[in-house]
PDB file of C-alpha atoms and ligand atoms in Angstrom:
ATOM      1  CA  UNK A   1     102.943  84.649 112.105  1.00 94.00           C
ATOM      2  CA  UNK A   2     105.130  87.077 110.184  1.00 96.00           C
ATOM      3  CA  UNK A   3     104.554  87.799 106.399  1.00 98.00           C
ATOM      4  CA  UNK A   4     105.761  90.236 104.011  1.00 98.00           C
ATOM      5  CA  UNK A   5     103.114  91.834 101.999  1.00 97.00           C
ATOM      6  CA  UNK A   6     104.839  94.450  99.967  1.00 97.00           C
ATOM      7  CA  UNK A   7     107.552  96.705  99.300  1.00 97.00           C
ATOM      8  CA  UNK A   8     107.837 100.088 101.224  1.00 98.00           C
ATOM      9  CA  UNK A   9     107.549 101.540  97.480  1.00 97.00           C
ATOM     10  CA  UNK A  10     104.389 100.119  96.808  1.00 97.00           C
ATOM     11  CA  UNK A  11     102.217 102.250  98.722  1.00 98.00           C
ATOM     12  CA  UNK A  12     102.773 105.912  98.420  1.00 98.00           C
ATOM     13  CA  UNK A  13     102.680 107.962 101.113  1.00 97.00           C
ATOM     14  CA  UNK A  14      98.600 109.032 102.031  1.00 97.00           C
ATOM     15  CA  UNK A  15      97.628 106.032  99.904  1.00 97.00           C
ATOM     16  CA  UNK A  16      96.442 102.515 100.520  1.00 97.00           C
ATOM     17  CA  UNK A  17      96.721  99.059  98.921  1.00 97.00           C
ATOM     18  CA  UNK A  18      94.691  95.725  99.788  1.00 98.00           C
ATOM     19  CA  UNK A  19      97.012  92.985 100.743  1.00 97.00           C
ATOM     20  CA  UNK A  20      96.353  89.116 102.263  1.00 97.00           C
ATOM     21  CA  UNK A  21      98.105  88.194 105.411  1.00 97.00           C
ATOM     22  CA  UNK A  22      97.170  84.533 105.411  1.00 96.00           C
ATOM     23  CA  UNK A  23      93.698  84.229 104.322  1.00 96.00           C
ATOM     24  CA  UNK A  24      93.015  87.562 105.635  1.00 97.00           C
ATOM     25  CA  UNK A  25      91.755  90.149 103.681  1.00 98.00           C
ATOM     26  CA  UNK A  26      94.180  93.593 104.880  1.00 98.00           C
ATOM     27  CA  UNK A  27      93.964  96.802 103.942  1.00 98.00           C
ATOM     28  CA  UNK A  28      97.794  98.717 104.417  1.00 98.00           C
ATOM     29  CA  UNK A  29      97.125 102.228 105.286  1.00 98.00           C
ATOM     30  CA  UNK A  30     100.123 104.528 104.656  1.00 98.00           C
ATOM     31  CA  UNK A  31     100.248 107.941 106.534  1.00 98.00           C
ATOM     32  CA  UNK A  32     101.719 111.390 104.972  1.00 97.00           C
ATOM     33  CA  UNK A  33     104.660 110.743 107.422  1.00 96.00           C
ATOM     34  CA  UNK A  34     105.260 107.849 105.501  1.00 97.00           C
ATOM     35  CA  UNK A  35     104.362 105.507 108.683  1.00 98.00           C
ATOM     36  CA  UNK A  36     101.937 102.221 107.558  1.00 98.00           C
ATOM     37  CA  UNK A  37      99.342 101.028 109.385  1.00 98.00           C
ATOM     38  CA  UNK A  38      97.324  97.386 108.783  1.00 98.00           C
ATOM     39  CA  UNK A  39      93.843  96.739 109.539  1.00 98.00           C
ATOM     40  CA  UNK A  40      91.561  94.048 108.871  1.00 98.00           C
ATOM     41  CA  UNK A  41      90.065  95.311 105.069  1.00 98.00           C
ATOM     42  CA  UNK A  42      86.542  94.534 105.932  1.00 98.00           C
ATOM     43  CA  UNK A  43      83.883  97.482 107.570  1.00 98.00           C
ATOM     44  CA  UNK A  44      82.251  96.893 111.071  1.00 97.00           C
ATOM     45  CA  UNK A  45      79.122  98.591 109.590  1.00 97.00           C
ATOM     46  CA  UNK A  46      77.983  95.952 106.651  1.00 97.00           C
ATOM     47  CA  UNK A  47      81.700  94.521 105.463  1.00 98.00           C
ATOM     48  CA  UNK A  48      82.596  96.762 102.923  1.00 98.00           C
ATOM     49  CA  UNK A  49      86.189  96.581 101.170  1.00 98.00           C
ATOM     50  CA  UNK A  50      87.960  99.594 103.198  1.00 98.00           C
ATOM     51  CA  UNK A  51      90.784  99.828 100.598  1.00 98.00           C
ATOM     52  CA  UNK A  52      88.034 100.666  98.026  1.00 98.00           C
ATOM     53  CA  UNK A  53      87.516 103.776 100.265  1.00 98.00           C
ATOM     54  CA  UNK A  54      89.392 106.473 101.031  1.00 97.00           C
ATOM     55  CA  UNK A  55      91.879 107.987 103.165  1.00 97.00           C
ATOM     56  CA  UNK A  56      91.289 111.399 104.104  1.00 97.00           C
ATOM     57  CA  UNK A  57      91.033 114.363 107.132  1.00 96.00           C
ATOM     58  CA  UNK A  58      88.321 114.752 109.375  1.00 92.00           C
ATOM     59  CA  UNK A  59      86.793 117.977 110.503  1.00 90.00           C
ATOM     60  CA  UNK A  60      87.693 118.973 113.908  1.00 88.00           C
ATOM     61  CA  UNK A  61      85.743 121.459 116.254  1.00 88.00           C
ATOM     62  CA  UNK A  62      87.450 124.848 116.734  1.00 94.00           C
ATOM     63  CA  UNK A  63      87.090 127.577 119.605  1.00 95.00           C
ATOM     64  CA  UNK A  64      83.892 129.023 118.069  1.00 95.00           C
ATOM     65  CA  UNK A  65      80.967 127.304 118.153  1.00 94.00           C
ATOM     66  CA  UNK A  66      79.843 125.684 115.138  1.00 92.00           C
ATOM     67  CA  UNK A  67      83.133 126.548 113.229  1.00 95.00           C
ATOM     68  CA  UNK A  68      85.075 123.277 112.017  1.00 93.00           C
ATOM     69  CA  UNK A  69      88.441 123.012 110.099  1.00 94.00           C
ATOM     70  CA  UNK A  70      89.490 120.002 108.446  1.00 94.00           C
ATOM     71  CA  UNK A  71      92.697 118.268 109.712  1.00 94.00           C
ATOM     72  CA  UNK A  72      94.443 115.141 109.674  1.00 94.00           C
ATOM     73  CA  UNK A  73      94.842 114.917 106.534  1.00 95.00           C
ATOM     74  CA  UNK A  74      95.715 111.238 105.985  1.00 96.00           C
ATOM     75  CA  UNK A  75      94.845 110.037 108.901  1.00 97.00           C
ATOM     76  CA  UNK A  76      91.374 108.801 108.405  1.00 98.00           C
ATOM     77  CA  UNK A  77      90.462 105.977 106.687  1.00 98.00           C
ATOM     78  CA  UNK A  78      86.702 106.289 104.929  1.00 98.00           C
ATOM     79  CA  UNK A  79      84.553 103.603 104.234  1.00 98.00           C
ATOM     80  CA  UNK A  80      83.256 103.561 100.566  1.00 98.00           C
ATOM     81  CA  UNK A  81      79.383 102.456 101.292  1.00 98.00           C
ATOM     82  CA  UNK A  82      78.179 104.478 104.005  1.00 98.00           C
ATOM     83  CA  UNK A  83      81.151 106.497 105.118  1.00 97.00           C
ATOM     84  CA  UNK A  84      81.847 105.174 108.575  1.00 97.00           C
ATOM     85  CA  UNK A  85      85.487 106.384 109.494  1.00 97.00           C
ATOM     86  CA  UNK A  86      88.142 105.032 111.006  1.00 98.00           C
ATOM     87  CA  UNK A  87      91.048 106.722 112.905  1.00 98.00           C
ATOM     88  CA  UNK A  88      94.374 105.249 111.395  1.00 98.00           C
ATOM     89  CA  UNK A  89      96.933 106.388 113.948  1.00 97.00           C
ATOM     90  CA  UNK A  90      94.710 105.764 116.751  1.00 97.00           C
ATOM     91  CA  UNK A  91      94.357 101.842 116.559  1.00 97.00           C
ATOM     92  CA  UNK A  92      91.330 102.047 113.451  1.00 98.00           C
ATOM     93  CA  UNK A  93      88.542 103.710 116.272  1.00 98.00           C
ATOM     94  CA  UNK A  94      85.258 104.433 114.466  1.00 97.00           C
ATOM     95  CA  UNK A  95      84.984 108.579 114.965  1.00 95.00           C
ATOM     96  CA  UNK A  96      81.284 108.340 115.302  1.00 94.00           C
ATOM     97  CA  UNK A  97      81.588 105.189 118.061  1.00 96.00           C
ATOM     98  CA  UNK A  98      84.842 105.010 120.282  1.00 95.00           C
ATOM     99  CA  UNK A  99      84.110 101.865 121.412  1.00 97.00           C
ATOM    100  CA  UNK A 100      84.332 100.058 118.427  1.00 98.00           C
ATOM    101  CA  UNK A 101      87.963  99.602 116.476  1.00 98.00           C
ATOM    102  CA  UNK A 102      89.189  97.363 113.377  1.00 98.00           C
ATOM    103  CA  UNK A 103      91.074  94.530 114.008  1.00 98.00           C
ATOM    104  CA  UNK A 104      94.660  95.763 113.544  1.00 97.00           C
ATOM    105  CA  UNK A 105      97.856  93.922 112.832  1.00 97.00           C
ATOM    106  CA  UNK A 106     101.473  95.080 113.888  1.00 97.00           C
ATOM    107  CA  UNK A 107     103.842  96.263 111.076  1.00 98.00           C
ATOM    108  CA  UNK A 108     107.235  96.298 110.725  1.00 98.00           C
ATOM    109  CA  UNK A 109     109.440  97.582 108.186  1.00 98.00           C
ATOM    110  CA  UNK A 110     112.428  95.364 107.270  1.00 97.00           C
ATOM    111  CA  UNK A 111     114.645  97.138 104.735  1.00 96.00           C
ATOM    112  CA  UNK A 112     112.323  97.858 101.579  1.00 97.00           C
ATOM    113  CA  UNK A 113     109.830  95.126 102.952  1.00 98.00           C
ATOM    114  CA  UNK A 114     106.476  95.847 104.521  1.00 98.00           C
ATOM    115  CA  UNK A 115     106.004  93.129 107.060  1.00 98.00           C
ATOM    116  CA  UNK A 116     102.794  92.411 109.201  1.00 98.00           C
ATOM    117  CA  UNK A 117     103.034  90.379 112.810  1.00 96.00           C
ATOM    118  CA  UNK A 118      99.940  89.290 114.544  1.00 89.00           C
TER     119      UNK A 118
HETATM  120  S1  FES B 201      79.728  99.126 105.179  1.00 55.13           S
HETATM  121 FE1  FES B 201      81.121 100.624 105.851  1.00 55.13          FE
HETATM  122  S2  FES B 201      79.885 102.270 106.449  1.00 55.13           S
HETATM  123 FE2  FES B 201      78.485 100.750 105.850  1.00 55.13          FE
END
């Protein structure tokens, strides 16, 4: 199945936008590189609408012990209800379990259209 869901214009770059694909609730996640990403829009914690979150960084460990800085920028999508978080760019992983990933759906840009392929 192959269905556009929006312009390329639509969705600025570090923002998101709910779409349908099908019957499927979607939530189109758009990188600061300008790359987009589609996931299934419901949380695997209790269901929440992900696009009512937000996309954000994450902090990330440095060389001295209990010294973070935030990066990734973007890259992080943040649930609204409980804050679960979901790594974008690698396949919608939850940070705090691995294991466990969104449902994701294959994009592919056609011109000015946003088109998602599952
Ligand atoms: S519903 Fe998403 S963190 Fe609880």
């Amino acid at each position: 199945m192959r269905q556009v869901v929006c312009k390329t214009s639509d969705v600025n770059p570090g923002e998101m936008q709910e779409a349908r694909f099908g019957e499927l609730p979607i939530v189109l996640c758009r990188t600061l590189e300008g790359k987009f990403y589609a996931f299934s829009n419901r949380c695997l914690h209790q269901g929440a609408s992900l696009a009512d979150g937000m996309l954000c960084g994450a902090p990330v460990p440095t060389d001295t012990p209990g010294e973070y800085r935030y990066e990734r920028e973007g890259q992080i999508l943040r649930c609204p209800w409980h804050g679960r978080e979901f790594d974008v760019v690698n396949g919608g992983q939850m940070l705090a379990d691995p294991a466990r990933c969104l449902p994701r759906f294959q994009i592919e840009i056609e011109d000015d259209r946003v088109v998602v392929v599952r």
